[in-house]
mmCIF file of C-alpha atoms in Angstrom:
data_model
loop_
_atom_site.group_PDB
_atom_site.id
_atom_site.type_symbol
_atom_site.label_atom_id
_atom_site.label_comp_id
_atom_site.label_asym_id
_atom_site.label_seq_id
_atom_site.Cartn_x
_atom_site.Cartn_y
_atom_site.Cartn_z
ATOM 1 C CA UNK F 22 134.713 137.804 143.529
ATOM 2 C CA UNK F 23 133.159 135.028 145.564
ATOM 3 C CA UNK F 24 129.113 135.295 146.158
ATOM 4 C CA UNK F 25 127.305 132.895 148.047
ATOM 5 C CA UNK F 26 123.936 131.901 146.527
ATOM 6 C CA UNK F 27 121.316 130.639 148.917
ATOM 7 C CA UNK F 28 118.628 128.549 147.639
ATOM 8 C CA UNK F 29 115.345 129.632 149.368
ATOM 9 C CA UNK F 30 112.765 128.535 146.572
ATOM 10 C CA UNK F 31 111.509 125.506 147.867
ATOM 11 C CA UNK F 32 108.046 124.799 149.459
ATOM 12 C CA UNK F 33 107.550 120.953 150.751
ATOM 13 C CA UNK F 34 103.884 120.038 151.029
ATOM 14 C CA UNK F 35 105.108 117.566 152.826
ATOM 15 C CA UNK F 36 107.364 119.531 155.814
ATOM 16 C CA UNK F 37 104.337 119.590 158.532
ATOM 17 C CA UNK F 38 105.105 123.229 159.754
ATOM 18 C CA UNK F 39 102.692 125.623 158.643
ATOM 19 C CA UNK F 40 105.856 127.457 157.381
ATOM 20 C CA UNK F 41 108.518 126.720 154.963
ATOM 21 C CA UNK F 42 111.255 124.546 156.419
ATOM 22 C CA UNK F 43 114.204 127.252 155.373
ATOM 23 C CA UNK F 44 112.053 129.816 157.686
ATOM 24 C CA UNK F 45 111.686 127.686 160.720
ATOM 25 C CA UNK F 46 112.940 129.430 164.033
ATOM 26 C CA UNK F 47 114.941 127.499 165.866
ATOM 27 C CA UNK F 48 116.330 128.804 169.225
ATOM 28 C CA UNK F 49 114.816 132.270 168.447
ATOM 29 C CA UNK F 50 116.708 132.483 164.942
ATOM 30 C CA UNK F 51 115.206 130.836 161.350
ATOM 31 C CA UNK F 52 116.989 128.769 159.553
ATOM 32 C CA UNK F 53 118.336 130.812 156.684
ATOM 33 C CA UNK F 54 119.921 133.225 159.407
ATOM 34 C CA UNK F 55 121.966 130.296 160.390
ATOM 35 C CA UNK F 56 122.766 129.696 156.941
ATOM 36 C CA UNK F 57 123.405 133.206 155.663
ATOM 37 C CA UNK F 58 125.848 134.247 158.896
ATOM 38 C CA UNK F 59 128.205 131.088 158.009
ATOM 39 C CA UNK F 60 128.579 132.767 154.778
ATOM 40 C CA UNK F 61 128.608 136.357 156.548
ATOM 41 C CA UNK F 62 131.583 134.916 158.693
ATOM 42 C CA UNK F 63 133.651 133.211 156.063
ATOM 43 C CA UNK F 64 136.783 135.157 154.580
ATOM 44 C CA UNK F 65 136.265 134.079 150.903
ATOM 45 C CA UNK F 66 132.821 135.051 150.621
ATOM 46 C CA UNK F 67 132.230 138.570 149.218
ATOM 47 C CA UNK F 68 128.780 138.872 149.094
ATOM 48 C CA UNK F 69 125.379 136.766 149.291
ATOM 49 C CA UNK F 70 122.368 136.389 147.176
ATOM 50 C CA UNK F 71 119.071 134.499 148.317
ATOM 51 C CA UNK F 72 117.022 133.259 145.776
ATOM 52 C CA UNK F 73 114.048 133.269 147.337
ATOM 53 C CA UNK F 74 110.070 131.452 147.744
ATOM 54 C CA UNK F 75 108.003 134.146 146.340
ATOM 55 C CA UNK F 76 106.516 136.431 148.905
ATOM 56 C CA UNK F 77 109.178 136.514 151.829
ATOM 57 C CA UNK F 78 111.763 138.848 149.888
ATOM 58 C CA UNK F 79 110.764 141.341 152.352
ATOM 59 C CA UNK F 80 111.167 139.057 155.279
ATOM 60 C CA UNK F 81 115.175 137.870 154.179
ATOM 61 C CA UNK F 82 115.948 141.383 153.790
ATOM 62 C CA UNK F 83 114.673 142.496 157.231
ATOM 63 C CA UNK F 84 115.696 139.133 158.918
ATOM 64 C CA UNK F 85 119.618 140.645 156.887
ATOM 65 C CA UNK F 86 118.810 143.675 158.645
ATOM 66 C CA UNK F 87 118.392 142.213 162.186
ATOM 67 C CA UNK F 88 121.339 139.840 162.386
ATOM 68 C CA UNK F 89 124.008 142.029 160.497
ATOM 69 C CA UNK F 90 124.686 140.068 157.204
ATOM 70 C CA UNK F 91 126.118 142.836 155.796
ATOM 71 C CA UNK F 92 127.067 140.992 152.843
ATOM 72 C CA UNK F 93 123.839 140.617 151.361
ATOM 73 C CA UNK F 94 123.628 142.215 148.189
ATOM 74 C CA UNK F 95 120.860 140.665 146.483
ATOM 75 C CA UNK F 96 117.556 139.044 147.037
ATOM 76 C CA UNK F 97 115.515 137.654 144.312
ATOM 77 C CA UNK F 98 112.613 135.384 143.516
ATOM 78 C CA UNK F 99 113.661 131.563 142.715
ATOM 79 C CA UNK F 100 111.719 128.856 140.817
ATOM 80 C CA UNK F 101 110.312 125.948 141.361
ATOM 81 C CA UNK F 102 112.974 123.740 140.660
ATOM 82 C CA UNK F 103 116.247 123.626 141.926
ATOM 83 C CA UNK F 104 117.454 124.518 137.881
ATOM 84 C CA UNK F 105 115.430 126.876 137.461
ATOM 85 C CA UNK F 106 116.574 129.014 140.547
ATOM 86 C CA UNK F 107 119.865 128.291 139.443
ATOM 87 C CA UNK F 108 118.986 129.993 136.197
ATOM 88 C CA UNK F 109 117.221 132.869 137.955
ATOM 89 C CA UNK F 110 120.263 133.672 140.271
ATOM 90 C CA UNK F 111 122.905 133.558 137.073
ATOM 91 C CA UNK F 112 120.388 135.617 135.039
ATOM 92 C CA UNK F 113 120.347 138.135 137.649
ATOM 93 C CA UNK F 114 124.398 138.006 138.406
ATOM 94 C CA UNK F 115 125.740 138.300 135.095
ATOM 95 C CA UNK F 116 124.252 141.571 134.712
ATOM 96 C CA UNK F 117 126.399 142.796 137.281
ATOM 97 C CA UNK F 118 129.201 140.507 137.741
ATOM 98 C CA UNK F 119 132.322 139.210 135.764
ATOM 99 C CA UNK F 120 132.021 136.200 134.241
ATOM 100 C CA UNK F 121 135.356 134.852 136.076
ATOM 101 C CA UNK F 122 133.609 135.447 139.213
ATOM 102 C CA UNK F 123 132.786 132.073 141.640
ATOM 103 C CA UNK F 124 129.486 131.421 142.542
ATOM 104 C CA UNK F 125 128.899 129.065 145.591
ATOM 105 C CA UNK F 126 125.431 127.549 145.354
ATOM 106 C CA UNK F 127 124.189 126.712 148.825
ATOM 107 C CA UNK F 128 120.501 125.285 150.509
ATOM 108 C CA UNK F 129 119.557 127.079 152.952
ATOM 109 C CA UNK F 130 118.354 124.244 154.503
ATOM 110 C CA UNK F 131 122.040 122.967 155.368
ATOM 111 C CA UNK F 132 122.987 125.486 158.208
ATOM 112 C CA UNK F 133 125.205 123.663 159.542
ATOM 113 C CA UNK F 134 128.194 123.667 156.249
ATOM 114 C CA UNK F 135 131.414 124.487 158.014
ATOM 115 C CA UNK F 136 134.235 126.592 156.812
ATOM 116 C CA UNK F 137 136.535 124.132 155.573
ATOM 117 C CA UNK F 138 133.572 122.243 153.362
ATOM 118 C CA UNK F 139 132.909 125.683 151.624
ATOM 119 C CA UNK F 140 136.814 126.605 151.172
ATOM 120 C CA UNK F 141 137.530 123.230 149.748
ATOM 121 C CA UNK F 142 134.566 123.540 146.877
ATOM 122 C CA UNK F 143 135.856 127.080 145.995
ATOM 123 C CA UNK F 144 139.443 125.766 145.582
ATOM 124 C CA UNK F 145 138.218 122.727 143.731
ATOM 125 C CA UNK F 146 136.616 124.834 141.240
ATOM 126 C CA UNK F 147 139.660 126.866 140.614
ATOM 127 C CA UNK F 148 141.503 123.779 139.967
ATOM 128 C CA UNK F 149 138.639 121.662 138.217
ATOM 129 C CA UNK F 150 136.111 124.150 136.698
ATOM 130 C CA UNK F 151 133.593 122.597 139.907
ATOM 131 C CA UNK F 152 133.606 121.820 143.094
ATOM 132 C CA UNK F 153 130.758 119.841 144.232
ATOM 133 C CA UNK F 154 130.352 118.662 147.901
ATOM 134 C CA UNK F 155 129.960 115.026 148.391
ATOM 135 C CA UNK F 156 130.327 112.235 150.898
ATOM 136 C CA UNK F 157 130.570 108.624 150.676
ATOM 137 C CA UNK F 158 127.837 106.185 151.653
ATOM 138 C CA UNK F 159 128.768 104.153 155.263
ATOM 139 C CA UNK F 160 125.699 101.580 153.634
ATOM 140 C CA UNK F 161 125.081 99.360 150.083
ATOM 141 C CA UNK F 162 122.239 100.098 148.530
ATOM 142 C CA UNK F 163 119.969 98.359 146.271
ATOM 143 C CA UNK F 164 118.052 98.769 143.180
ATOM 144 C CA UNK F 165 114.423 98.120 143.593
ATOM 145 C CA UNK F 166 111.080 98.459 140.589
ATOM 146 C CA UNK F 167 108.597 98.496 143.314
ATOM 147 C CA UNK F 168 110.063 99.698 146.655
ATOM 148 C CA UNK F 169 109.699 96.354 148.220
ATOM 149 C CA UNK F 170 112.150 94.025 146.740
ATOM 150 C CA UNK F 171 115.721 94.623 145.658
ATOM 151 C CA UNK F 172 117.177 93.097 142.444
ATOM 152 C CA UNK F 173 120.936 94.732 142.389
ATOM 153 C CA UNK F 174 123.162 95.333 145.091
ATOM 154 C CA UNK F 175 125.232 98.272 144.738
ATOM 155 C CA UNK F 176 128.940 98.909 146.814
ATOM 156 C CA UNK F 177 128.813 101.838 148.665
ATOM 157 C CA UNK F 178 132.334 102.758 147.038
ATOM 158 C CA UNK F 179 130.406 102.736 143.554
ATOM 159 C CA UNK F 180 128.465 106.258 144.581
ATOM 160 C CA UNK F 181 128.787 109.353 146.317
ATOM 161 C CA UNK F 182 125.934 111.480 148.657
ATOM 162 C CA UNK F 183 125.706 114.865 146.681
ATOM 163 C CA UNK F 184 125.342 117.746 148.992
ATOM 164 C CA UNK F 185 126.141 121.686 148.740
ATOM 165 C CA UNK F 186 128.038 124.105 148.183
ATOM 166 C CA UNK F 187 128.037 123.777 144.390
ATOM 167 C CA UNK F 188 130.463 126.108 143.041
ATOM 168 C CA UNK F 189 131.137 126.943 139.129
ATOM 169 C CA UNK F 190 132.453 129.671 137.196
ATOM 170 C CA UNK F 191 129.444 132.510 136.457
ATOM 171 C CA UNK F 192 130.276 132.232 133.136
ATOM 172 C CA UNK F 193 130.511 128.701 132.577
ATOM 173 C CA UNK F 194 127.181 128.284 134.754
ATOM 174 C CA UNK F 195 125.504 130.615 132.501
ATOM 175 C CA UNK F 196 126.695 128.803 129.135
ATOM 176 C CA UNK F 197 125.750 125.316 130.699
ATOM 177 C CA UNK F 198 122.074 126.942 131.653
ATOM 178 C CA UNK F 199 121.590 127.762 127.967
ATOM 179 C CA UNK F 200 122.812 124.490 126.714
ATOM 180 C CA UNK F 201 120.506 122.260 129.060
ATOM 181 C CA UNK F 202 117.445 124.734 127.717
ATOM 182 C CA UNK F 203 118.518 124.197 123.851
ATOM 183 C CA UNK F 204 118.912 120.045 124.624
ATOM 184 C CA UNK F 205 115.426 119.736 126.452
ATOM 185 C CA UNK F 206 116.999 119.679 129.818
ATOM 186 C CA UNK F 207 114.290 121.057 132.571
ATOM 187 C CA UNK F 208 113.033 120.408 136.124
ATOM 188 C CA UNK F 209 116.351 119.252 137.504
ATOM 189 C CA UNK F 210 116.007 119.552 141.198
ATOM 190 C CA UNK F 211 119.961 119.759 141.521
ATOM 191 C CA UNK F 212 122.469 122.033 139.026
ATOM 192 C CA UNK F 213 124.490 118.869 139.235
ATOM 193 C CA UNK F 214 121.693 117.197 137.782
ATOM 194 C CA UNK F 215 121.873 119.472 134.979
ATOM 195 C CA UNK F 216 125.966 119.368 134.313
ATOM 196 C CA UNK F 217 125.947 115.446 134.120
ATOM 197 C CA UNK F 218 123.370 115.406 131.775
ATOM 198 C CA UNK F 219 124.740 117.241 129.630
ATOM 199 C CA UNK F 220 127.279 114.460 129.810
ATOM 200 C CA UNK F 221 130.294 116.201 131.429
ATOM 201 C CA UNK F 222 132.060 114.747 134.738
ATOM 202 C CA UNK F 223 131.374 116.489 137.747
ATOM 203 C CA UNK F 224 134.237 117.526 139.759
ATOM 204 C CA UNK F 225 133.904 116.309 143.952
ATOM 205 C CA UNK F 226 135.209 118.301 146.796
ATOM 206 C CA UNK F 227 134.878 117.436 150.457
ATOM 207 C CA UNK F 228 131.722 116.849 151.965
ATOM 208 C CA UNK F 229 130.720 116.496 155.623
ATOM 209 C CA UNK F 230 128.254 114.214 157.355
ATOM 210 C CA UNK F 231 127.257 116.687 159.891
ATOM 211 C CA UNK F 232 126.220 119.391 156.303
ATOM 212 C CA UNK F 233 122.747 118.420 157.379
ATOM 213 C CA UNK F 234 119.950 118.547 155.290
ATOM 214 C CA UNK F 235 116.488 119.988 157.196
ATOM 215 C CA UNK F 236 113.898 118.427 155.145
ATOM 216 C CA UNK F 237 111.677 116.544 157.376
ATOM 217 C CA UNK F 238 110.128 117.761 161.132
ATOM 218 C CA UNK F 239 112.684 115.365 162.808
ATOM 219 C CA UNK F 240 115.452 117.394 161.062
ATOM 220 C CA UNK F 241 114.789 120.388 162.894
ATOM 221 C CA UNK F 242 115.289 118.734 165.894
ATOM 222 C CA UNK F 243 118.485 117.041 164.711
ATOM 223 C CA UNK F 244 119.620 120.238 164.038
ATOM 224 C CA UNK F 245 118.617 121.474 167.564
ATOM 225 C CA UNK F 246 120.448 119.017 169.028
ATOM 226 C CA UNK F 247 123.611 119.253 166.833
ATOM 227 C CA UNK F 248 123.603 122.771 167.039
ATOM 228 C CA UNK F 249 123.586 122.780 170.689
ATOM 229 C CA UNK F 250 126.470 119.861 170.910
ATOM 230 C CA UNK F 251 128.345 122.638 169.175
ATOM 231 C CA UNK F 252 128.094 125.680 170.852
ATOM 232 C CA UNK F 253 127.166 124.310 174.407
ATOM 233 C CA UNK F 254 123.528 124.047 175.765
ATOM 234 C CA UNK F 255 121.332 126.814 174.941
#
């Protein structure tokens, strides 16, 4: 089985909305609901979890309700860190899932993933053990102590832009959770974060430039405007 995990945990005291980014409306819809129905619409996915900002489990399950994401199985409360709600949504899946199942970790602050970026993690983790979505850089960048000067040039062919899905193995997911708690590992904003430092290679699939990430006022109306490009004005 295939279940899409939506990461919902995150409050930015520095989005200026007076609501969480992931439940901004935009063109009469929030966020997440453009999020979830991707996952709602794709043939691989067989059901969806939201881990979710404490206090609007109520509101993903009735915004489920209104938009027919059938799919939804499960809504639970994240944590604060991007590990953490990781570690909530495995906790909560194991009890009820195989541990050969896929799990596709996704923000639901990127509602604009396509298809083919989700489909290619899912078949990279069947081949690799992971499959996590990343782009390459069209700039250098530099290393800098105090934000103001640079001291080392790096190629842009030297890194790679992480984004989401994330997809592992339940299983494996859960035994790398427990390892990263036994070695010290906490706070990781990223499961990524977590499988490199536990010194293992992580496995790429395809990325997209256009899997935007909504984390600032102006990427709202990015999105409004690529969303509308898309699917003709509105």
């Amino acid at each position: 089985m295939n279940i899409a995990v939506i990461l919902a945990a995150g409050a930015d005291p520095a989005f200026r909305m007076d609501i969480p980014k992931q439940f901004v409306n935009v063109y009469n819809r929030p966020v997440i609901v453009y999020t979830m129905e991707i996952f709602q619409r794709h043939p691989e996915i067989d059901a969806i979890m939201v881990a979710c900002l404490k206090g609007w489990e109520s509101m993903v399950a009735a915004y489920a309700k209104q938009f027919e994401i059938t799919k939804l199985k499960w809504v639970i409360q994240g944590g604060g860190f991007g590990q953490e709600t990781s570690k909530c949504a495995v906790d909560r899946l194991i009890e009820e899932c195989a541990r050969e199942d896929i799990i596709i970790l996704h923000d639901a602050i990127r509602p604009l993933v396509s298809h083919s970026v989700i489909s290619d993690s899912i078949e990279t983790c069947k081949r690799k053990g992971m499959g996590i979505a990343a782009v390459t850089s069209m700039d250098n960048v530099m290393m800098t102590d105090d934000g103001m000067t640079g001291r080392l040039s790096i190629s842009r062919h030297a890194f790679r832009r992480i984004q989401t899905p994330q997809t592992y193995f339940l299983g494996a997911l859960e035994k790398a959770h427990a390892e990263a708690l036994e070695k010290g590992i906490y706070n990781e904003n990223d499961t990524n974060n977590m499988i490199s430092r536990l010194g293992r290679n992580v496995y790429f699939s395809k990325g997209s430039d256009s899997n935007l990430k909504i984390n600032t006022v102006e990427d709202v109306a990015m999105f409004k405007a690529l969303y509308a490009m898309k699917n003709g004005d509105i």
